[in-house]
CSV table of C-alpha atoms in Angstrom, one decimal:
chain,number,residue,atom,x,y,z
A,14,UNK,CA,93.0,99.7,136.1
A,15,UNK,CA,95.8,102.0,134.5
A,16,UNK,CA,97.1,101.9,131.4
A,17,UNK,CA,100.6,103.4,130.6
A,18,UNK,CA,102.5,102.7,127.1
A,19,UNK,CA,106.1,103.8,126.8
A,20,UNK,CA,106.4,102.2,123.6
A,21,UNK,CA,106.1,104.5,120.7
A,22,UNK,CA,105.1,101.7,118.2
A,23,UNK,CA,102.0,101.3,120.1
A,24,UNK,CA,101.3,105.2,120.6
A,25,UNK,CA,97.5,104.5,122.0
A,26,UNK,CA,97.4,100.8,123.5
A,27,UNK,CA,96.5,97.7,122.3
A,28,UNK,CA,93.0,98.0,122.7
A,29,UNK,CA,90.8,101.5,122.1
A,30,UNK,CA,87.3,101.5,122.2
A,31,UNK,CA,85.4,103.3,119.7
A,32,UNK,CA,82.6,104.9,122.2
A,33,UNK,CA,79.0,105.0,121.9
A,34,UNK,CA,77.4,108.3,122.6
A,35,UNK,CA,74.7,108.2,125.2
A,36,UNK,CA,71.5,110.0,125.1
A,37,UNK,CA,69.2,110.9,127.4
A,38,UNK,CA,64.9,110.8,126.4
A,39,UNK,CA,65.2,114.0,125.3
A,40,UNK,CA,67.6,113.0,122.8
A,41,UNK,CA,70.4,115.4,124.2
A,42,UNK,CA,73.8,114.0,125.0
A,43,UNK,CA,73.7,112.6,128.5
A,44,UNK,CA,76.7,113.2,130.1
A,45,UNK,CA,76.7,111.4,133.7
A,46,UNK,CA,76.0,108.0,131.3
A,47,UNK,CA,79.1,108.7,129.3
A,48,UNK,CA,81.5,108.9,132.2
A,49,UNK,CA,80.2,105.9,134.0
A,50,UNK,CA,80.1,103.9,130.6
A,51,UNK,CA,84.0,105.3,130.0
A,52,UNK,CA,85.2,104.1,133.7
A,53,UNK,CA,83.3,101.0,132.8
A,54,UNK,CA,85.4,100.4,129.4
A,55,UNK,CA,88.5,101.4,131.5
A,56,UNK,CA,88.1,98.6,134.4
A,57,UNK,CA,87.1,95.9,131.3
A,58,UNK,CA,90.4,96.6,129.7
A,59,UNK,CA,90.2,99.7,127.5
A,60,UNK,CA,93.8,101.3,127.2
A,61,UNK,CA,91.8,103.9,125.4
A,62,UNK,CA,88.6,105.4,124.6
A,63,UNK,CA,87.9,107.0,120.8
A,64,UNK,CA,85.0,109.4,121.5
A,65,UNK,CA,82.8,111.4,118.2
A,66,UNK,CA,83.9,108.5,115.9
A,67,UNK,CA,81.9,106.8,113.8
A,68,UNK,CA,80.0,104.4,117.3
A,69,UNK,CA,79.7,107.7,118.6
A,70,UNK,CA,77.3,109.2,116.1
A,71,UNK,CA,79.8,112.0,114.9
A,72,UNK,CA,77.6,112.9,111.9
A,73,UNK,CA,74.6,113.8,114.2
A,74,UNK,CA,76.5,115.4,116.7
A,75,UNK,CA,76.9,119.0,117.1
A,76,UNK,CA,81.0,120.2,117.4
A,77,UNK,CA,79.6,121.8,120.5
A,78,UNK,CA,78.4,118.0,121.9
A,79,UNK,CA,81.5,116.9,120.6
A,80,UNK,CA,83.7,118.7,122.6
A,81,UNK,CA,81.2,118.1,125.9
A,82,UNK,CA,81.8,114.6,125.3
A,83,UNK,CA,85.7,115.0,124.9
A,84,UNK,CA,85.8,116.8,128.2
A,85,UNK,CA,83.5,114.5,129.7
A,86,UNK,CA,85.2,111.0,129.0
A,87,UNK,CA,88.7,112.9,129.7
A,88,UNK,CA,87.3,114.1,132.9
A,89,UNK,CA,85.8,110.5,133.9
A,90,UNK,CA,89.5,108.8,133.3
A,91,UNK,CA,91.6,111.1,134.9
A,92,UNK,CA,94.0,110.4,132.9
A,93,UNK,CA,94.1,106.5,133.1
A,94,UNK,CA,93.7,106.1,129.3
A,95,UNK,CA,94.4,107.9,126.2
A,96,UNK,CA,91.3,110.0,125.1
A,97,UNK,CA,91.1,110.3,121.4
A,98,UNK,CA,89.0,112.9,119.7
A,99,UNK,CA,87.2,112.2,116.5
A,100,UNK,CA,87.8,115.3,114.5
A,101,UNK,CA,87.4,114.6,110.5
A,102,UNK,CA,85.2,116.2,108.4
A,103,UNK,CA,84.9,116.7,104.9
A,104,UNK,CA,85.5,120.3,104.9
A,105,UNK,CA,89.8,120.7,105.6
A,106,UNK,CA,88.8,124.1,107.8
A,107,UNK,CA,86.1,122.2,109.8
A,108,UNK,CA,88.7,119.4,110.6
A,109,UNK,CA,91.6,122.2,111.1
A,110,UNK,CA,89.2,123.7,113.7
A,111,UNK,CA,88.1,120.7,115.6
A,112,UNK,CA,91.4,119.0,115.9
A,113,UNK,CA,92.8,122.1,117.7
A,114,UNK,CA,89.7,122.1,119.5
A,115,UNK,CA,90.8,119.0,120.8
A,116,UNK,CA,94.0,120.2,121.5
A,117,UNK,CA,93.1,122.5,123.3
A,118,UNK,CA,90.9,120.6,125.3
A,119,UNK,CA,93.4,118.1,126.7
A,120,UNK,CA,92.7,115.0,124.6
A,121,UNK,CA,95.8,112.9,123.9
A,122,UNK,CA,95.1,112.2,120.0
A,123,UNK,CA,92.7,112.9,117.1
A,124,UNK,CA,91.1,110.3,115.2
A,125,UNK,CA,91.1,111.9,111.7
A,126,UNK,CA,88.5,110.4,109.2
A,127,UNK,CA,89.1,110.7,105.2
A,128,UNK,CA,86.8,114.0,103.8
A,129,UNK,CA,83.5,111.9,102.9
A,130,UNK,CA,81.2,112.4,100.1
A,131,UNK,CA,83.3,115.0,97.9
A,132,UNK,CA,85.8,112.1,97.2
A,133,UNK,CA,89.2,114.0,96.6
A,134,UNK,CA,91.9,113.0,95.0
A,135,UNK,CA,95.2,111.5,96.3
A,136,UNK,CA,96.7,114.9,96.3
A,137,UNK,CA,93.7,116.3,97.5
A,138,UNK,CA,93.6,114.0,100.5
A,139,UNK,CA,97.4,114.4,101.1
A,140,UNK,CA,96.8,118.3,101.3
A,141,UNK,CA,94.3,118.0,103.8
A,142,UNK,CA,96.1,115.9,106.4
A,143,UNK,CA,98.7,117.9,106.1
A,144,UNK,CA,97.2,121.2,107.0
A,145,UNK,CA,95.8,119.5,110.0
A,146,UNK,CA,98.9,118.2,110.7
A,147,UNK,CA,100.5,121.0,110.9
A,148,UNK,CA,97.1,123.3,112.7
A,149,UNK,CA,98.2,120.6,115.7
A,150,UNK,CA,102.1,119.6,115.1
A,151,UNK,CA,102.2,118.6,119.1
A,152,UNK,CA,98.6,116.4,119.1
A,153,UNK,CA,98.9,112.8,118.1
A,154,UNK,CA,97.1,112.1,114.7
A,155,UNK,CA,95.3,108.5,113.8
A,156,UNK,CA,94.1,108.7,109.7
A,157,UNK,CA,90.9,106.7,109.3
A,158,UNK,CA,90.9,104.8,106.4
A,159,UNK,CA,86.8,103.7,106.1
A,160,UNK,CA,86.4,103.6,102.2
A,161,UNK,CA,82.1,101.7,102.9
A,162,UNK,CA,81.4,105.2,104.7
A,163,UNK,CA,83.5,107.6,102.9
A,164,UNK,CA,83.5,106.6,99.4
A,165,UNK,CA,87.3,107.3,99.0
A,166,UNK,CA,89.9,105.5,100.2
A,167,UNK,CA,93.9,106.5,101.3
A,168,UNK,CA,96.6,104.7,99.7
A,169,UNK,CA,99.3,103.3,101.4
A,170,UNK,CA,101.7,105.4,99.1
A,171,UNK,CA,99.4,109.0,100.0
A,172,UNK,CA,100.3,107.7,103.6
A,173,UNK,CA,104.2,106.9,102.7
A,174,UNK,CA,104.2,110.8,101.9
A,175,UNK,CA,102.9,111.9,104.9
A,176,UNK,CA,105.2,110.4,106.9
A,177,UNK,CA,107.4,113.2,107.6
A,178,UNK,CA,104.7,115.5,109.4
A,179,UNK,CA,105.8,114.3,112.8
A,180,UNK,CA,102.4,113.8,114.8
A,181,UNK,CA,101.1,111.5,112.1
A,182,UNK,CA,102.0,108.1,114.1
A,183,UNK,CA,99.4,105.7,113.5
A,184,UNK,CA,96.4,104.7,111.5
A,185,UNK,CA,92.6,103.0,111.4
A,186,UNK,CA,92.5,100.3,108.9
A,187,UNK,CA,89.0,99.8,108.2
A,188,UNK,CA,88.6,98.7,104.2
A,189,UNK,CA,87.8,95.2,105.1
A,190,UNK,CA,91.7,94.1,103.9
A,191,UNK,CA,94.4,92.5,105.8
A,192,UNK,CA,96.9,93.3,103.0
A,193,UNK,CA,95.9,96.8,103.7
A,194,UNK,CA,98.2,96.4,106.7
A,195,UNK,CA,100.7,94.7,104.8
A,196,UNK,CA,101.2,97.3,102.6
A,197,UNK,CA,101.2,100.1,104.9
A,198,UNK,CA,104.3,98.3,106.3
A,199,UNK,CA,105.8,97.7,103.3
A,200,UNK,CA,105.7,101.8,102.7
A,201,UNK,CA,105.9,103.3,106.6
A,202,UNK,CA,107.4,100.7,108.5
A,203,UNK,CA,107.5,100.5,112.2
A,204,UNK,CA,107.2,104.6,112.0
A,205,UNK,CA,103.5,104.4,111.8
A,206,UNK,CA,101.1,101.9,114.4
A,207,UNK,CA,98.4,100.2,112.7
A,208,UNK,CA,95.3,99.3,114.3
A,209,UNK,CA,92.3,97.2,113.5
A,210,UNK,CA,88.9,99.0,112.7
A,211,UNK,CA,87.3,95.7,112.6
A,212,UNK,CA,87.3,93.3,115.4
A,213,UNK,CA,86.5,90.2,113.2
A,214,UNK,CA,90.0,90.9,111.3
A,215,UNK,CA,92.0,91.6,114.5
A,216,UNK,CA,93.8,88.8,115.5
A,217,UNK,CA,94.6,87.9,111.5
A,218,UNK,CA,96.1,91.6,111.0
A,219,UNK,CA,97.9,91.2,114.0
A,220,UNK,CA,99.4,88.0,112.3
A,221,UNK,CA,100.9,90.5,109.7
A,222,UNK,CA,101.6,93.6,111.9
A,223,UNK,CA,98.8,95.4,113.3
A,224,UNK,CA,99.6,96.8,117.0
A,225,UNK,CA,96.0,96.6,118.1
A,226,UNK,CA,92.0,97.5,117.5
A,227,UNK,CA,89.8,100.4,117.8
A,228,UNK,CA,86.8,98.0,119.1
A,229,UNK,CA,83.2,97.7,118.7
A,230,UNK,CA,82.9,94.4,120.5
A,231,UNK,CA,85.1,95.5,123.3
A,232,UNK,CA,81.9,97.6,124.8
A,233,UNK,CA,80.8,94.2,125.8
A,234,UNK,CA,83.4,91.6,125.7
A,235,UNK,CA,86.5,94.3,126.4
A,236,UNK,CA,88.6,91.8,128.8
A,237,UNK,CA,88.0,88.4,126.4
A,238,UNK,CA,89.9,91.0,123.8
A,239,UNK,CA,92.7,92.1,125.4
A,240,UNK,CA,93.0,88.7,126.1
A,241,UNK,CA,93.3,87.8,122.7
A,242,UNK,CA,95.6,90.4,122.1
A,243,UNK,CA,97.8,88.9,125.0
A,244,UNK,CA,97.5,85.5,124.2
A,245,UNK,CA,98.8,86.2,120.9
A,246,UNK,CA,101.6,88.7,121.8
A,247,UNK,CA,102.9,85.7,124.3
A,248,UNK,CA,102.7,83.5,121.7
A,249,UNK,CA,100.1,81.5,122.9
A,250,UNK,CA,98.2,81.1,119.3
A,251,UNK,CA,96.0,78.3,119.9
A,252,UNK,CA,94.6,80.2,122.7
A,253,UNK,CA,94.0,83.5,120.8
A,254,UNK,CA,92.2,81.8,117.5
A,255,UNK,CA,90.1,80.2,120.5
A,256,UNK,CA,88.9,83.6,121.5
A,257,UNK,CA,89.0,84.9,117.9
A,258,UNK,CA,86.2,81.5,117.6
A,259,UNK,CA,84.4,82.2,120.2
A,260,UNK,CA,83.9,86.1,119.5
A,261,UNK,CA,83.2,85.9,115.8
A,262,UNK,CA,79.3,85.6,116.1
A,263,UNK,CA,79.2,88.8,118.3
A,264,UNK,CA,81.4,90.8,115.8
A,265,UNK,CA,78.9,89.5,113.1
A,266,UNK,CA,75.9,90.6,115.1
A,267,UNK,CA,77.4,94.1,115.7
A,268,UNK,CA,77.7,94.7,111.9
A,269,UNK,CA,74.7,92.7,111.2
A,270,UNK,CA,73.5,96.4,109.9
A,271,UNK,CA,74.2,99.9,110.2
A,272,UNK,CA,76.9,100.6,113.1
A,273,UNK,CA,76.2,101.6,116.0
A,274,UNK,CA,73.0,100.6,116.0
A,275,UNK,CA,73.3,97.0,116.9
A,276,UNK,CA,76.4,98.3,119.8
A,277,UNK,CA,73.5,100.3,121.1
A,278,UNK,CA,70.8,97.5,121.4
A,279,UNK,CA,73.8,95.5,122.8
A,280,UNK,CA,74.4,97.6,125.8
A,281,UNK,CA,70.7,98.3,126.1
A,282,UNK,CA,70.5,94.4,127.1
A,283,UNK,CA,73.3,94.3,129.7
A,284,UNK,CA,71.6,96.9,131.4
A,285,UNK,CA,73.2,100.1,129.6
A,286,UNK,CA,70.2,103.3,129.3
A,287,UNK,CA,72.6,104.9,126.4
A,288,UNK,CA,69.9,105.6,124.0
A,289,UNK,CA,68.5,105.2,120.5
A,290,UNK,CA,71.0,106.1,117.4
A,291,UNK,CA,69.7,109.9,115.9
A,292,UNK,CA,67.9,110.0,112.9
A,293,UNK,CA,68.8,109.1,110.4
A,294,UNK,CA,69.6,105.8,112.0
A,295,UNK,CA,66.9,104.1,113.9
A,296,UNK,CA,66.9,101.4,116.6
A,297,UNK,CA,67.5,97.9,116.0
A,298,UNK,CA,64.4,96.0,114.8
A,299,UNK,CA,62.7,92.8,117.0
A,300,UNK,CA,63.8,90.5,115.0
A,301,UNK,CA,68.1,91.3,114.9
A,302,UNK,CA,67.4,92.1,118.8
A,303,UNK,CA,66.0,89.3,119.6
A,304,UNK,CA,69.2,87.5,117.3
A,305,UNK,CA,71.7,89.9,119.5
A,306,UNK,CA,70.3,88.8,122.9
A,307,UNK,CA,70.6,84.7,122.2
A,308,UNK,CA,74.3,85.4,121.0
A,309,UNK,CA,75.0,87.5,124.2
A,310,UNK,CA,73.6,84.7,126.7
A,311,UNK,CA,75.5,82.2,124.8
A,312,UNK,CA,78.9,83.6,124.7
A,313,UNK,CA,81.1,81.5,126.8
């Protein structure tokens, strides 16, 4: 299955997934599982694959695993897809350095996550996607608005000022908020692409003009969500709040705690080997497993 949008309001797709990282026993990055798991995601419906996100352990991963992992999934799709490189830190010159990286390396965007912990300012956080704006004017950018993780959050109005650095096209809405994309309409317009960065809010922020999601949920259930999304493009709403019914308890369960770490017990159930979560995370406990299995064998 091949993926090809022309449409520059929907720069990535309709539906990205946000990839685990697999690990072998040894706890290194196990390479041969990530490009099977990637051509899986790509025949369930995946017009893209974010890799070194937030699923994908970016925290715990090495920029040398990160950039193994971009070359690997790229590698796997041959092209199929867009390949999106997570490349935020909360050091400007780390971020500068990785996004070129990824540049370099052939990916077709950056996911760019707000500088976490040191909580800049507005100004402070409009200086820094700029420089990496402008370190990679011909990459594709996505900001990565996750105020839970971060402990900042960009505003809408911070956003409306970077809109004239040219590669800045789209942007991961993950505060919880619909009105979020409301008001980055209001400011941007059609100029920048919202998507989802939380599959329980993605068919009401598509109500109010969302293009898509960057998906959890879509490592298991990735064909029953671009369904949604295409029920609801054609209009056929009672049809896509249907799926958006049936899918809710698995979008629950996958943030039941501490993403990925319910993702990864997930796949480990359908017959995935991708590995615990690095420490500090741990594996999913009995009891939320054992929760996690009923809802997979009674999805519809």
């Amino acid at each position: 299955m091949t993926s090809s949008y022309q449409d520059s309001s929907v720069p990535f797709g309709r539906l990205l997934t946000a990839m685990v990282t697999p690990f072998n026993d040894s706890g290194d990055v196990d390479v041969d599982q990530a490009a099977n798991l990637a051509r899986h995601l790509v025949h369930q419906g995946s017009d893209g694959i974010v890799v070194c996100g937030t699923t994908g352990e970016s925290p715990t991963l090495s920029w040398k695993e990160q950039n193994l992992m971009l070359r690997t999934v790229r590698e796997a799709v041959s092209g199929d897809v867009k390949v999106l490189a997570g490349t935020g830190s909360n050091s400007t010159a780390e971020a500068i350095l990785a996004t070129k990286e990824a540049e370099a390396a052939g990916a077709d965007g950056a996911l760019v996550v707000a500088p976490y912990y040191n909580k800049p300012p507005q100004e402070g956080l409009e200086a820094h996607f700029r420089s990496i704006a402008s370190a990679a004017p011909s990459l594709p950018l996505m900001l990565y608005n996750i105020p839970a993780r971060t402990g900042c959050s960009i505003s809408p109005i911070t956003v409306k000022r970077l809109m004239d650095c040219s590669n800045i096209v789209s942007f991961k809405a993950a505060s919880g908020s619909v009105e979020e994309v409301t008001q980055l309409r209001t400011f941007c317009g059609s100029q920048l692409s919202v998507y989802s960065g939380d599959d329980g809010l993605l068919l009401p922020m598509l109500a109010v003009g969302a293009v898509g999601v960057v998906s959890v949920a879509s490592h298991l259930v990735g064909s029953r969500i671009k369904a949604m999304i295409e029920a609801y493009l054609s209009g056929q709403c009672k049809l896509a709040v249907s799926y958006h019914e049936q899918l809710q308890p698995l979008f629950k369960a996958l943030f039941a705690t501490t993403n990925p770490i319910p993702v990864k017990a997930a796949l480990e159930l359908t017959g995935w080997q991708v590995g615990s979560p690095r420490s500090p995370l741990l594996p999913l406990n009995l009891e939320m497993k054992e929760e996690l299995f009923h809802i997979l064998e009674a999805l519809p």
